[in-house]
mmCIF file of C-alpha atoms in Angstrom:
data_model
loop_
_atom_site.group_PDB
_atom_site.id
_atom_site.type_symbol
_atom_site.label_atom_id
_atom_site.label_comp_id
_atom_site.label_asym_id
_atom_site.label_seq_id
_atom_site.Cartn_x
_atom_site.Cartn_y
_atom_site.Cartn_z
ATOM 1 C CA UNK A 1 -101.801 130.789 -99.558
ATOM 2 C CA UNK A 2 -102.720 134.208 -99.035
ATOM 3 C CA UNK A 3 -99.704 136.124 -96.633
ATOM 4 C CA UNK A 4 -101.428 138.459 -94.025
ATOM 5 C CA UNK A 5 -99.231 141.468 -93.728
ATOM 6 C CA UNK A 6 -97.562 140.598 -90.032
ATOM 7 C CA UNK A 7 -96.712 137.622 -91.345
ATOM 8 C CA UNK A 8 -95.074 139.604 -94.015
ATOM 9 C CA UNK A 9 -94.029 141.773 -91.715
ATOM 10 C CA UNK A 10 -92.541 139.170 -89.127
ATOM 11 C CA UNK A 11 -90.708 137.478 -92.072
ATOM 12 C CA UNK A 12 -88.989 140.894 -93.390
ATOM 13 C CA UNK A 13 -87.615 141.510 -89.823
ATOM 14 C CA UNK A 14 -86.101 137.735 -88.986
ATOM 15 C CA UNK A 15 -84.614 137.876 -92.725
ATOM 16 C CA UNK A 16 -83.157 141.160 -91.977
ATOM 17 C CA UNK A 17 -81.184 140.113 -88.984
ATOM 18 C CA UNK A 18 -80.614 136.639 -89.498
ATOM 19 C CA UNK A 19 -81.252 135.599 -93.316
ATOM 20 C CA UNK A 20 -79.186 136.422 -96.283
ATOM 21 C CA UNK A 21 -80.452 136.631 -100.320
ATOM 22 C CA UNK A 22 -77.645 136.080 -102.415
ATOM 23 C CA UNK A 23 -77.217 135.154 -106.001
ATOM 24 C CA UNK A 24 -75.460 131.669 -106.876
ATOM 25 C CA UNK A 25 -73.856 130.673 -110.544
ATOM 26 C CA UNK A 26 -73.174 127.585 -111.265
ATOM 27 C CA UNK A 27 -70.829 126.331 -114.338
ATOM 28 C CA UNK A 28 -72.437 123.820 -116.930
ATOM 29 C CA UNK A 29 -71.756 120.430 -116.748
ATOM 30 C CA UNK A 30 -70.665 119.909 -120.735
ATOM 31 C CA UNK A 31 -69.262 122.678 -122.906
ATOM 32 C CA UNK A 32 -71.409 124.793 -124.572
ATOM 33 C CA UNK A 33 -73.715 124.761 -121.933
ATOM 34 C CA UNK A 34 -74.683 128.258 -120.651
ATOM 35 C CA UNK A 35 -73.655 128.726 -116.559
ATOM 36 C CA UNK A 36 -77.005 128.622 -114.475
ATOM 37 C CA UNK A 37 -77.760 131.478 -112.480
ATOM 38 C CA UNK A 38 -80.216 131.708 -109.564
ATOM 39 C CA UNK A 39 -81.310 133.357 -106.147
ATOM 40 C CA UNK A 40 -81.362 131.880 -102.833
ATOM 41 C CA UNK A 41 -83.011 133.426 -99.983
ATOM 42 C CA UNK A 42 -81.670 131.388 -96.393
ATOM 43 C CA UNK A 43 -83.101 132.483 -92.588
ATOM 44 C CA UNK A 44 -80.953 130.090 -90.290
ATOM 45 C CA UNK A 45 -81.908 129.693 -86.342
ATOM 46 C CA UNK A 46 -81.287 127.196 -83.273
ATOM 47 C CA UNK A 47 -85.126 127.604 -83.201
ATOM 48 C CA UNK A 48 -86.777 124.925 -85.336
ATOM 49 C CA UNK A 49 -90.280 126.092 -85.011
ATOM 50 C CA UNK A 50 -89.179 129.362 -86.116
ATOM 51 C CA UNK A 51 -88.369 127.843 -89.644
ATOM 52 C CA UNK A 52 -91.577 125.447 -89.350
ATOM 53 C CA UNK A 53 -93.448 129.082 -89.828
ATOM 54 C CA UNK A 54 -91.354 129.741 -92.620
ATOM 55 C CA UNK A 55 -91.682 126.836 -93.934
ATOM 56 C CA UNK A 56 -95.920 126.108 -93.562
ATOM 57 C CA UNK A 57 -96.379 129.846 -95.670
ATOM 58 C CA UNK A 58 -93.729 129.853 -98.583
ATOM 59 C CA UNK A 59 -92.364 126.339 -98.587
ATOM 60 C CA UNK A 60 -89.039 125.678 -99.204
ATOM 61 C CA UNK A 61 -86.623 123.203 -97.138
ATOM 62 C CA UNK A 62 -85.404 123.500 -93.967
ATOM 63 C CA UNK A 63 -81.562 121.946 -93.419
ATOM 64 C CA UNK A 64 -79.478 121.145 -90.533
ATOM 65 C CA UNK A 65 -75.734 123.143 -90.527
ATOM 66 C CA UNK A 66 -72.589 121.900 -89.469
ATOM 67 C CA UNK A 67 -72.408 122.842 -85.905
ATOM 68 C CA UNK A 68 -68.443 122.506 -85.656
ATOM 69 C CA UNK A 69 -67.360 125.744 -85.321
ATOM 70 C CA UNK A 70 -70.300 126.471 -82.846
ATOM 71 C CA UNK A 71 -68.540 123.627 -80.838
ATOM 72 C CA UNK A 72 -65.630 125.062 -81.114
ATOM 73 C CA UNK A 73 -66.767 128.393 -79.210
ATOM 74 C CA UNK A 74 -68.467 126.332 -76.792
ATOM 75 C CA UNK A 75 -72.110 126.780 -77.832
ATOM 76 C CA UNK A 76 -73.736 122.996 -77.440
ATOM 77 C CA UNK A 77 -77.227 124.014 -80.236
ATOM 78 C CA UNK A 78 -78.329 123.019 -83.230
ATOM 79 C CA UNK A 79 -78.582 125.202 -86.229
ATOM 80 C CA UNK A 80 -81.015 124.872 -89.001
ATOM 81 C CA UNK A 81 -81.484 127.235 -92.172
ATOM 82 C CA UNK A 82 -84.812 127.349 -93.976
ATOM 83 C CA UNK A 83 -83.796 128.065 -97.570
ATOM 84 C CA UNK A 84 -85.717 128.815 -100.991
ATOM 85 C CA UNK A 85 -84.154 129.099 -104.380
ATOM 86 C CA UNK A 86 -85.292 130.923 -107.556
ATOM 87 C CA UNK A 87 -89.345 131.268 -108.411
ATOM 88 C CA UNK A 88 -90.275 130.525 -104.607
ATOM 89 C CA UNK A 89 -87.675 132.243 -103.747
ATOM 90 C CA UNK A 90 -88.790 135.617 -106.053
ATOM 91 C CA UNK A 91 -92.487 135.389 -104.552
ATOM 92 C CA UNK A 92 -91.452 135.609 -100.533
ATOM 93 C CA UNK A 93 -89.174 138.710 -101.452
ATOM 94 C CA UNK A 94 -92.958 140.163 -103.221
ATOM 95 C CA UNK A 95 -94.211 139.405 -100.109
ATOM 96 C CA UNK A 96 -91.378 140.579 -97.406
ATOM 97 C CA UNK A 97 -89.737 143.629 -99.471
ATOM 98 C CA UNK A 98 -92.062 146.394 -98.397
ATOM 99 C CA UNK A 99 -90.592 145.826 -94.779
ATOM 100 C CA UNK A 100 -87.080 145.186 -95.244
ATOM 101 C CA UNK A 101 -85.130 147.393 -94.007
ATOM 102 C CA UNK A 102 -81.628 145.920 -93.938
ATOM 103 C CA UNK A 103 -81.347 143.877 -96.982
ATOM 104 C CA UNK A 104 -84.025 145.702 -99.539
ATOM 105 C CA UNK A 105 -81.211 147.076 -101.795
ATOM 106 C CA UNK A 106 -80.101 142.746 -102.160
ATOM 107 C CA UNK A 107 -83.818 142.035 -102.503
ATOM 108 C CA UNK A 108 -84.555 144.911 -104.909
ATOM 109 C CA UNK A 109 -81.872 143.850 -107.275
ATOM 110 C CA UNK A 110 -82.930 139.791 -107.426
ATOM 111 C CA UNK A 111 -86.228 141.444 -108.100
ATOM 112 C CA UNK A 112 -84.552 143.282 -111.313
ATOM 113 C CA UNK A 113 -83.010 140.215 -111.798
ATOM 114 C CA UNK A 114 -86.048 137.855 -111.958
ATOM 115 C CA UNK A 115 -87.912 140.763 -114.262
ATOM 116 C CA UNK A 116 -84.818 141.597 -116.664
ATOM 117 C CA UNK A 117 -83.750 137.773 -117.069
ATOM 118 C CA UNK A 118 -84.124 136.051 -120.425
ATOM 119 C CA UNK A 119 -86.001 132.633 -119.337
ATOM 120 C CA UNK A 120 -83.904 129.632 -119.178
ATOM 121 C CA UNK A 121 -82.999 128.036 -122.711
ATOM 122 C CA UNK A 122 -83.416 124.290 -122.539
ATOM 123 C CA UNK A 123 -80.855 122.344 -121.282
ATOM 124 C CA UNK A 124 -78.853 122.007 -125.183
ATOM 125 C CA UNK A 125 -79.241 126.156 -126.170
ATOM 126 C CA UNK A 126 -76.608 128.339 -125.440
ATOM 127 C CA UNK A 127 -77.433 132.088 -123.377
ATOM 128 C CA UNK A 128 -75.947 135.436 -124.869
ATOM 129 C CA UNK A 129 -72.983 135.979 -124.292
ATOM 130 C CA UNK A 130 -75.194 139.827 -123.098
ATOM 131 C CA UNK A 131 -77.622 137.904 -120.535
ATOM 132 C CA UNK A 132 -74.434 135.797 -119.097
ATOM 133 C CA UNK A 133 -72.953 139.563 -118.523
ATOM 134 C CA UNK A 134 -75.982 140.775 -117.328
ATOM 135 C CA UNK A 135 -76.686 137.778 -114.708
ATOM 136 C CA UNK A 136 -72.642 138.044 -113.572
ATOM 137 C CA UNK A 137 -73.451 141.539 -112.787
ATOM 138 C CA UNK A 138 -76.344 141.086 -110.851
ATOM 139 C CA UNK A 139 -74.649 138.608 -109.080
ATOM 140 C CA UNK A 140 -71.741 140.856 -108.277
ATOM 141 C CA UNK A 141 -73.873 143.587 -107.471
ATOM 142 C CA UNK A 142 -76.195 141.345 -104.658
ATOM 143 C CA UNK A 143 -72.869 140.174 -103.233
ATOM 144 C CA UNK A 144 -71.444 144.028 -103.018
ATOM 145 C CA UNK A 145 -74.628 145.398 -101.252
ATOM 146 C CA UNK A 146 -73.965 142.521 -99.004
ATOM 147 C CA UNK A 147 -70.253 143.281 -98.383
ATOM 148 C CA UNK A 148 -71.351 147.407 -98.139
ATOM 149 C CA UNK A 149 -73.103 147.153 -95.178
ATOM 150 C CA UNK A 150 -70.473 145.333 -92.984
ATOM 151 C CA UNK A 151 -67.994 146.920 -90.480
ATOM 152 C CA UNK A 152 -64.333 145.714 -91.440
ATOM 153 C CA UNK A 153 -61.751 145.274 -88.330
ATOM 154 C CA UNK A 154 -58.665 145.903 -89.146
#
């Protein structure tokens, strides 16, 4: 599906104030294995239809959060987060980075990420020990950006 630019556009804005693009590691199952890296890209809202839109241009899946703490503070809605990992995840920030404004340094480096990467060895071949540095700092460096642009009480 072709993305008309204020779709783009729209996207870029929700995902700068209420979506996050992070980077996510996860350790093999056996030893030997290589750790599996990837990107996530997550817009969360009490409106459904909102993630529905998402949803009917870039796919994805759309999943109900745990409402507890939302309870907690008195707040009686339902949350839901539309979420997209790795290659669907790498062609919606093609599409939405020209108009990010809040979270283009995170989407410019899982854009490095997805170009610099060695692709995935099968499940029985072992990464570089190099790439495994390489993803860890990309990782690091998506979750710093993150942490850089928040105000700390103290």
């Amino acid at each position: 599906m072709k993305i008309e630019r204020q779709d783009a556009c729209y996207a870029a804005g929700f995902l700068d104030a209420d979506g996050s693009i992070m980077m996510y590691r996860h350790q093999p199952a056996r030893e030997g294995w290589s750790p599996h890296h990837g990107v996530k890209v997550a817009v969360g809202s009490t409106v459904y239809r909102v993630l529905e839109w998402y949803l009917e241009r870039w796919g994805g899946a759309i999943h109900e959060v745990s409402t507890s703490s939302s309870y907690k503070q008195g707040r009686r809605f339902k949350f839901w987060e539309w979420r997209l990992y790795s290659e669907a995840a790498e062609r919606f920030l093609r599409d939405v980075r020209p108009y990010l404004l809040v979270k283009d340094g995170e989407a410019d480096l899982a854009l490095r990420f997805f170009e610099t990467r060695l692709p995935a060895p099968g499940s029985h071949q072992k990464l570089p020990p190099e790439e495994i540095e390489q993803r860890n700092w990309y990782q690091a460096q998506i979750r710093e950006a993150h942490d850089a642009r928040r105000i700390r009480i103290d």
